[in-house]
XYZ file of C-alpha atoms in Angstrom:
414
model
C 0.000 0.000 0.000
C 1.312 3.452 -0.939
C 2.102 5.459 2.214
C -0.397 8.150 1.133
C -3.117 5.501 0.759
C -2.282 4.158 4.214
C -2.473 7.621 5.774
C -5.806 8.179 4.042
C -7.219 4.872 5.361
C -6.108 5.774 8.876
C -7.778 9.189 8.618
C -4.471 11.037 8.951
C -4.770 13.437 6.020
C -6.489 16.786 6.320
C -4.936 18.930 3.564
C -2.316 18.337 0.870
C -0.667 20.869 -1.381
C -0.360 18.392 -4.293
C -1.738 14.923 -3.643
C -0.815 13.374 -6.978
C 2.625 14.964 -7.012
C 3.434 13.664 -3.538
C 2.028 10.223 -4.309
C 4.239 9.981 -7.391
C 7.289 11.242 -5.506
C 7.076 8.689 -2.675
C 6.543 5.911 -5.218
C 9.676 6.922 -7.105
C 12.152 7.226 -4.228
C 12.765 7.527 -0.511
C 12.307 11.138 0.565
C 13.250 13.275 3.553
C 10.449 14.999 5.454
C 9.998 16.884 8.705
C 7.707 18.136 11.399
C 8.477 20.936 13.845
C 7.938 21.264 17.577
C 8.344 24.447 19.599
C 9.772 24.169 23.144
C 6.803 25.694 24.971
C 7.242 23.100 27.733
C 9.751 20.486 28.855
C 7.689 17.458 27.797
C 5.670 16.344 24.824
C 2.030 15.380 25.360
C -0.160 13.048 23.342
C -1.092 15.897 21.008
C 2.479 15.687 19.694
C 2.205 11.954 19.064
C -0.027 12.080 16.008
C 2.246 14.059 13.642
C 5.394 12.292 14.859
C 3.811 8.845 14.604
C 2.854 9.860 11.069
C 6.538 10.525 10.415
C 7.266 7.109 11.937
C 4.948 5.569 9.350
C 6.992 7.245 6.621
C 10.147 5.868 8.262
C 8.727 2.328 8.232
C 8.035 2.834 4.521
C 11.721 3.647 3.934
C 11.716 7.447 4.163
C 13.881 9.684 6.373
C 12.157 11.908 8.979
C 13.560 14.993 10.679
C 12.256 16.665 13.824
C 12.909 20.391 14.055
C 13.061 21.618 17.636
C 12.153 25.312 17.573
C 14.885 26.927 19.626
C 14.384 30.035 17.472
C 10.661 29.922 16.661
C 9.827 28.902 20.222
C 11.551 32.012 21.546
C 9.093 34.331 19.773
C 5.804 32.371 19.840
C 3.472 30.859 17.255
C 0.256 32.894 16.827
C -1.644 29.893 15.466
C -4.737 29.016 17.484
C -3.986 31.608 20.155
C -6.448 34.319 21.182
C -3.706 36.468 22.672
C 0.058 36.766 22.773
C 1.856 33.918 24.506
C 3.988 35.077 27.482
C 7.589 35.349 26.339
C 9.917 32.717 27.769
C 13.453 33.528 28.848
C 16.174 32.044 26.652
C 17.312 29.959 29.618
C 13.835 28.417 29.793
C 13.756 27.890 26.031
C 17.149 26.159 26.120
C 16.088 23.969 29.044
C 12.949 22.906 27.164
C 14.926 22.285 23.971
C 17.268 19.916 25.792
C 14.431 18.095 27.577
C 12.323 17.684 24.427
C 15.313 16.569 22.349
C 16.216 13.874 24.870
C 12.617 12.706 25.082
C 12.068 12.620 21.323
C 15.352 10.782 20.740
C 14.258 8.006 23.097
C 10.898 7.509 21.414
C 11.844 8.207 17.792
C 15.379 6.841 17.701
C 15.612 6.640 13.910
C 14.777 10.321 13.294
C 17.299 13.108 12.756
C 16.945 15.887 15.333
C 17.840 19.489 14.436
C 17.375 22.862 16.157
C 16.327 25.852 14.045
C 18.274 28.163 16.370
C 21.416 26.794 14.707
C 20.650 28.434 11.344
C 18.881 31.576 12.535
C 20.872 33.033 15.445
C 23.648 34.420 13.255
C 21.343 36.111 10.721
C 21.478 39.880 11.185
C 18.349 42.011 11.011
C 19.339 43.588 7.683
C 20.123 40.213 6.117
C 16.832 38.841 7.455
C 14.845 41.684 5.891
C 16.747 41.741 2.595
C 17.128 37.998 2.001
C 13.828 36.721 3.378
C 11.452 39.516 4.344
C 11.576 40.812 0.763
C 10.096 37.517 -0.442
C 6.950 37.807 1.704
C 3.931 39.844 0.667
C 2.174 41.436 3.654
C -1.247 41.155 2.006
C -0.718 37.412 1.540
C 0.408 37.033 5.145
C -2.642 38.924 6.403
C -4.930 36.560 4.519
C -3.483 33.493 6.237
C -5.915 32.135 8.830
C -3.182 32.047 11.475
C -2.821 35.843 11.148
C -6.331 36.956 10.159
C -7.846 35.256 13.196
C -5.740 37.496 15.427
C -6.234 40.853 13.730
C -9.305 41.791 15.749
C -7.533 41.436 19.105
C -4.130 42.439 17.758
C -0.838 40.746 17.024
C 2.707 41.935 17.650
C 5.281 42.253 14.898
C 7.219 39.514 16.702
C 4.485 36.898 16.290
C 3.612 38.279 12.849
C 7.089 37.260 11.652
C 6.740 33.704 12.991
C 5.709 32.285 9.638
C 8.812 33.785 8.023
C 11.042 31.946 10.485
C 9.127 28.697 10.051
C 9.307 29.061 6.288
C 13.054 29.560 6.625
C 13.191 26.152 8.348
C 11.722 24.452 5.289
C 14.023 26.346 2.918
C 17.107 25.490 4.987
C 16.212 21.809 5.257
C 15.450 21.683 1.537
C 18.835 23.213 0.681
C 20.933 21.294 3.191
C 19.175 17.908 3.404
C 16.869 17.783 0.367
C 13.799 17.704 2.630
C 10.751 17.804 0.357
C 7.755 17.401 2.653
C 6.582 19.183 5.784
C 3.944 17.569 8.004
C 1.965 19.539 10.575
C -1.319 19.916 12.393
C -4.345 21.350 10.619
C -3.868 24.733 12.305
C -0.412 24.979 10.694
C -1.598 25.008 7.071
C -0.849 28.711 6.629
C 2.706 28.280 7.918
C 3.292 25.211 5.752
C 2.107 26.865 2.550
C 4.196 29.945 3.370
C 7.204 27.619 3.405
C 6.276 26.266 -0.029
C 5.942 29.805 -1.376
C 9.350 30.811 -0.010
C 11.109 27.802 -1.554
C 9.471 28.398 -4.924
C 10.507 32.062 -4.872
C 14.042 31.329 -3.703
C 14.748 28.113 -5.611
C 12.366 28.233 -8.557
C 8.847 27.060 -9.295
C 10.075 23.617 -10.343
C 11.266 22.786 -6.804
C 9.418 19.635 -5.743
C 8.224 20.412 -2.236
C 4.970 19.465 -0.546
C 2.867 20.091 2.544
C 0.526 17.732 4.383
C -1.554 18.409 7.471
C -3.177 16.044 9.931
C -6.770 16.665 11.034
C -7.704 17.825 14.500
C -8.590 14.691 16.414
C -12.099 14.722 17.840
C -13.966 12.141 19.864
C -17.266 10.708 18.685
C -19.162 13.283 20.744
C -17.365 16.127 18.951
C -15.096 17.148 21.824
C -11.348 17.524 21.434
C -9.319 14.400 22.104
C -6.331 14.314 24.436
C -7.424 16.121 27.575
C -8.458 14.661 30.926
C -9.953 16.166 34.042
C -6.399 16.511 35.302
C -5.154 18.273 32.176
C -2.784 17.106 29.447
C -1.571 13.527 29.125
C 2.207 13.885 29.116
C 4.853 11.592 27.651
C 7.181 12.339 30.560
C 6.660 9.482 33.065
C 7.241 11.923 35.922
C 4.271 14.026 34.801
C 1.982 11.195 33.692
C 3.052 7.794 35.009
C 3.055 4.838 32.569
C 0.166 3.361 34.582
C -1.890 6.564 34.216
C -0.886 6.669 30.546
C -2.021 3.055 30.073
C -5.302 3.743 31.839
C -6.002 6.782 29.645
C -5.976 4.601 26.530
C -7.713 1.639 28.193
C -10.636 3.848 29.237
C -11.491 5.041 25.721
C -15.090 4.693 24.584
C -16.186 1.935 22.195
C -17.205 4.656 19.743
C -13.635 6.029 19.603
C -11.345 3.052 20.055
C -11.134 1.809 16.451
C -10.400 5.304 15.174
C -7.649 5.586 17.789
C -6.206 2.193 16.876
C -5.884 3.350 13.282
C -4.121 6.559 14.223
C -1.988 5.618 17.223
C -0.855 2.057 16.484
C 0.992 0.309 13.686
C -1.415 -2.618 13.572
C -2.484 -3.747 10.115
C -5.917 -3.226 8.611
C -6.675 -6.922 9.113
C -5.756 -6.767 12.817
C -7.815 -3.631 13.387
C -10.805 -5.093 11.512
C -10.741 -8.090 13.890
C -10.717 -5.751 16.876
C -13.618 -3.805 15.367
C -15.580 -7.075 15.222
C -14.685 -7.749 18.874
C -16.102 -4.344 19.868
C -19.411 -5.309 18.257
C -19.622 -8.919 19.448
C -17.958 -8.815 22.887
C -17.640 -5.194 24.045
C -17.501 -6.242 27.706
C -14.059 -7.831 27.145
C -12.640 -4.460 26.012
C -10.116 -6.259 23.821
C -9.723 -3.272 21.498
C -9.084 -0.908 24.407
C -6.574 -3.307 25.974
C -4.728 -3.627 22.681
C -4.697 0.144 22.204
C -3.319 0.702 25.711
C -0.661 -1.986 25.225
C 0.504 -0.730 21.843
C 0.762 2.970 22.682
C 2.269 2.444 26.152
C 4.903 0.091 24.746
C 5.733 2.508 21.930
C 6.184 5.512 24.236
C 7.497 3.953 27.465
C 8.864 0.540 26.483
C 8.146 -3.083 27.314
C 9.097 -2.982 31.000
C 6.912 0.048 31.717
C 4.022 -1.706 29.970
C 4.480 -4.807 32.146
C 4.449 -2.645 35.266
C 1.303 -0.805 34.127
C -0.437 -4.116 33.435
C 0.624 -5.531 36.797
C -0.690 -2.475 38.644
C -3.952 -2.718 36.704
C -4.394 -6.384 37.662
C -3.493 -5.781 41.319
C -5.912 -2.889 41.692
C -8.656 -4.954 40.079
C -8.046 -7.836 42.499
C -7.428 -5.589 45.502
C -4.197 -7.411 46.416
C -2.293 -4.173 47.092
C 0.434 -5.950 49.074
C 1.717 -7.461 45.812
C 2.941 -4.042 44.670
C 6.476 -2.792 45.249
C 7.087 0.589 46.869
C 7.928 2.073 43.458
C 4.762 0.625 41.941
C 2.655 2.114 44.747
C 4.121 5.538 43.971
C 3.215 5.086 40.293
C -0.212 3.553 40.829
C -1.410 6.218 43.258
C 0.351 9.190 41.722
C -2.858 11.147 41.265
C -4.975 10.057 44.229
C -5.707 12.298 47.252
C -2.761 12.111 49.643
C -1.543 13.545 52.920
C 1.718 13.348 54.819
C 1.751 11.761 58.277
C 4.485 10.968 60.775
C 6.111 7.555 61.098
C 4.643 7.039 64.586
C 1.996 4.330 65.086
C -1.498 5.767 64.667
C -5.011 4.641 65.540
C -7.036 3.590 62.492
C -9.774 6.167 63.143
C -7.181 8.936 63.505
C -5.484 7.762 60.294
C -8.713 8.148 58.317
C -9.135 11.675 59.648
C -5.482 12.591 59.018
C -5.664 11.509 55.380
C -9.112 13.087 54.835
C -10.774 9.763 54.101
C -13.552 10.816 56.481
C -14.483 14.217 57.876
C -15.500 13.053 61.369
C -14.538 10.326 63.803
C -18.159 9.192 63.910
C -18.158 8.605 60.140
C -14.738 6.944 60.331
C -15.960 4.495 62.965
C -19.068 3.682 60.917
C -16.986 3.033 57.790
C -14.630 0.756 59.713
C -17.403 -1.209 61.401
C -19.303 -1.559 58.111
C -16.240 -3.117 56.441
C -15.768 -0.221 54.034
C -12.090 0.376 54.909
C -9.094 -1.536 53.610
C -5.529 -0.743 54.649
C -2.898 -1.975 52.182
C -5.494 -4.372 50.796
C -6.664 -5.797 54.145
C -10.181 -5.100 55.408
C -10.111 -3.816 58.986
C -13.269 -3.676 61.158
C -11.849 -2.943 64.611
C -11.835 0.772 65.440
C -9.113 0.261 68.056
C -6.590 -1.068 65.523
C -3.167 0.573 65.622
C -1.377 1.087 62.290
C 2.429 1.168 62.230
C 3.546 3.004 59.053
C 6.899 1.243 59.173
C 5.215 -2.106 58.454
C 4.387 -1.427 54.799
C 6.094 -0.394 51.568
C 9.506 0.360 53.112
C 7.849 2.663 55.619
C 6.961 5.181 52.888
C 3.267 4.676 52.148
C -0.050 3.451 53.502
C -2.710 2.711 50.883
C -6.274 3.256 52.094
C -9.356 2.179 50.180
C -12.846 3.341 51.107
C -15.611 1.390 49.423
C -14.923 -0.303 46.095
C -12.903 2.282 44.199
C -12.002 5.319 46.322
C -8.282 5.303 47.126
C -6.214 7.557 49.397
C -2.491 7.592 50.073
C -0.679 8.365 53.312
C 2.905 9.466 52.679
C 5.211 8.895 55.606
C 7.523 11.818 56.393
């Protein structure tokens, strides 16, 4: 299957500058292509996965992907999709984010080439910038780009106005130095991508074979934007979103969304995904499609060992056998649950529930204990006089409290 046909089947194509031209090009030879990422934070989130996994698909088809880390563009701010100016980061913060993102991307996408657009922009003087590049951009054309026109009512600084010139310079530089012929980006980047095509054609000639392709905004079946949770973004940094939380995010996807997500976020074949689609219809209670999705994406981002740990934690929490977890696994499993710090001194069970905010009153705590609603480290306790020694569990660092069937709390021992 031609890579363009595969992307189309997976629903990964929004806009193309020249569909037939690109299709012919990738049939004729292996090409170089790229996608950019600005260092607005020190970790990627799952919103970054879609374009970069698209590049990975090109790589598996024999092509050569580049990731451009925006050390230059990230220092001025992309106006796309923003209602107001982004707060300017210090260069120290930009450089910190560049290093963190580069290390993260290299671990996940080990066969990509990583470059930083600061390397080819920081020595360009203002006069050279205006004469060599600014002269090739028509202000009227720039104003008509959606990324700019959407901001005119509230205002846009000259700094952000020039963003598309810098991004276009990325494409031109990569074309000249590495024969990069395709830029991939999100749907909101179409104006920036086409500006890059225009610059190359003006600088190198209309016969330059360069192309742009955007990926659609990913929506859930109910029309809401995919990728956010009640707690915010789902990060690829395991310190921000643990592999267990990451696994659970994918496992908890709705039946209406899971097949679409399998197409976009896994490398499973059409035949494999069709079988999972049948399983959703015939045995939805088994959640085989969701389990496969969680396994595939977690393994791709965090590796085999992290996947095994996430699956173990999932099984243990389902069975309630908390004592089977290691101290490190407890920290991962209960990363986001309500927690309080307590001392290492032995504590009465009722007082423990109050200290960790499991219950608001001693009367309620006693009732919960006597009714069998309280489990400490997996063990149901019904005696209100029980003394808990924090040093007895999980290397003296944690006490796991469960109230009812699903409500967990964590006592951290200081």
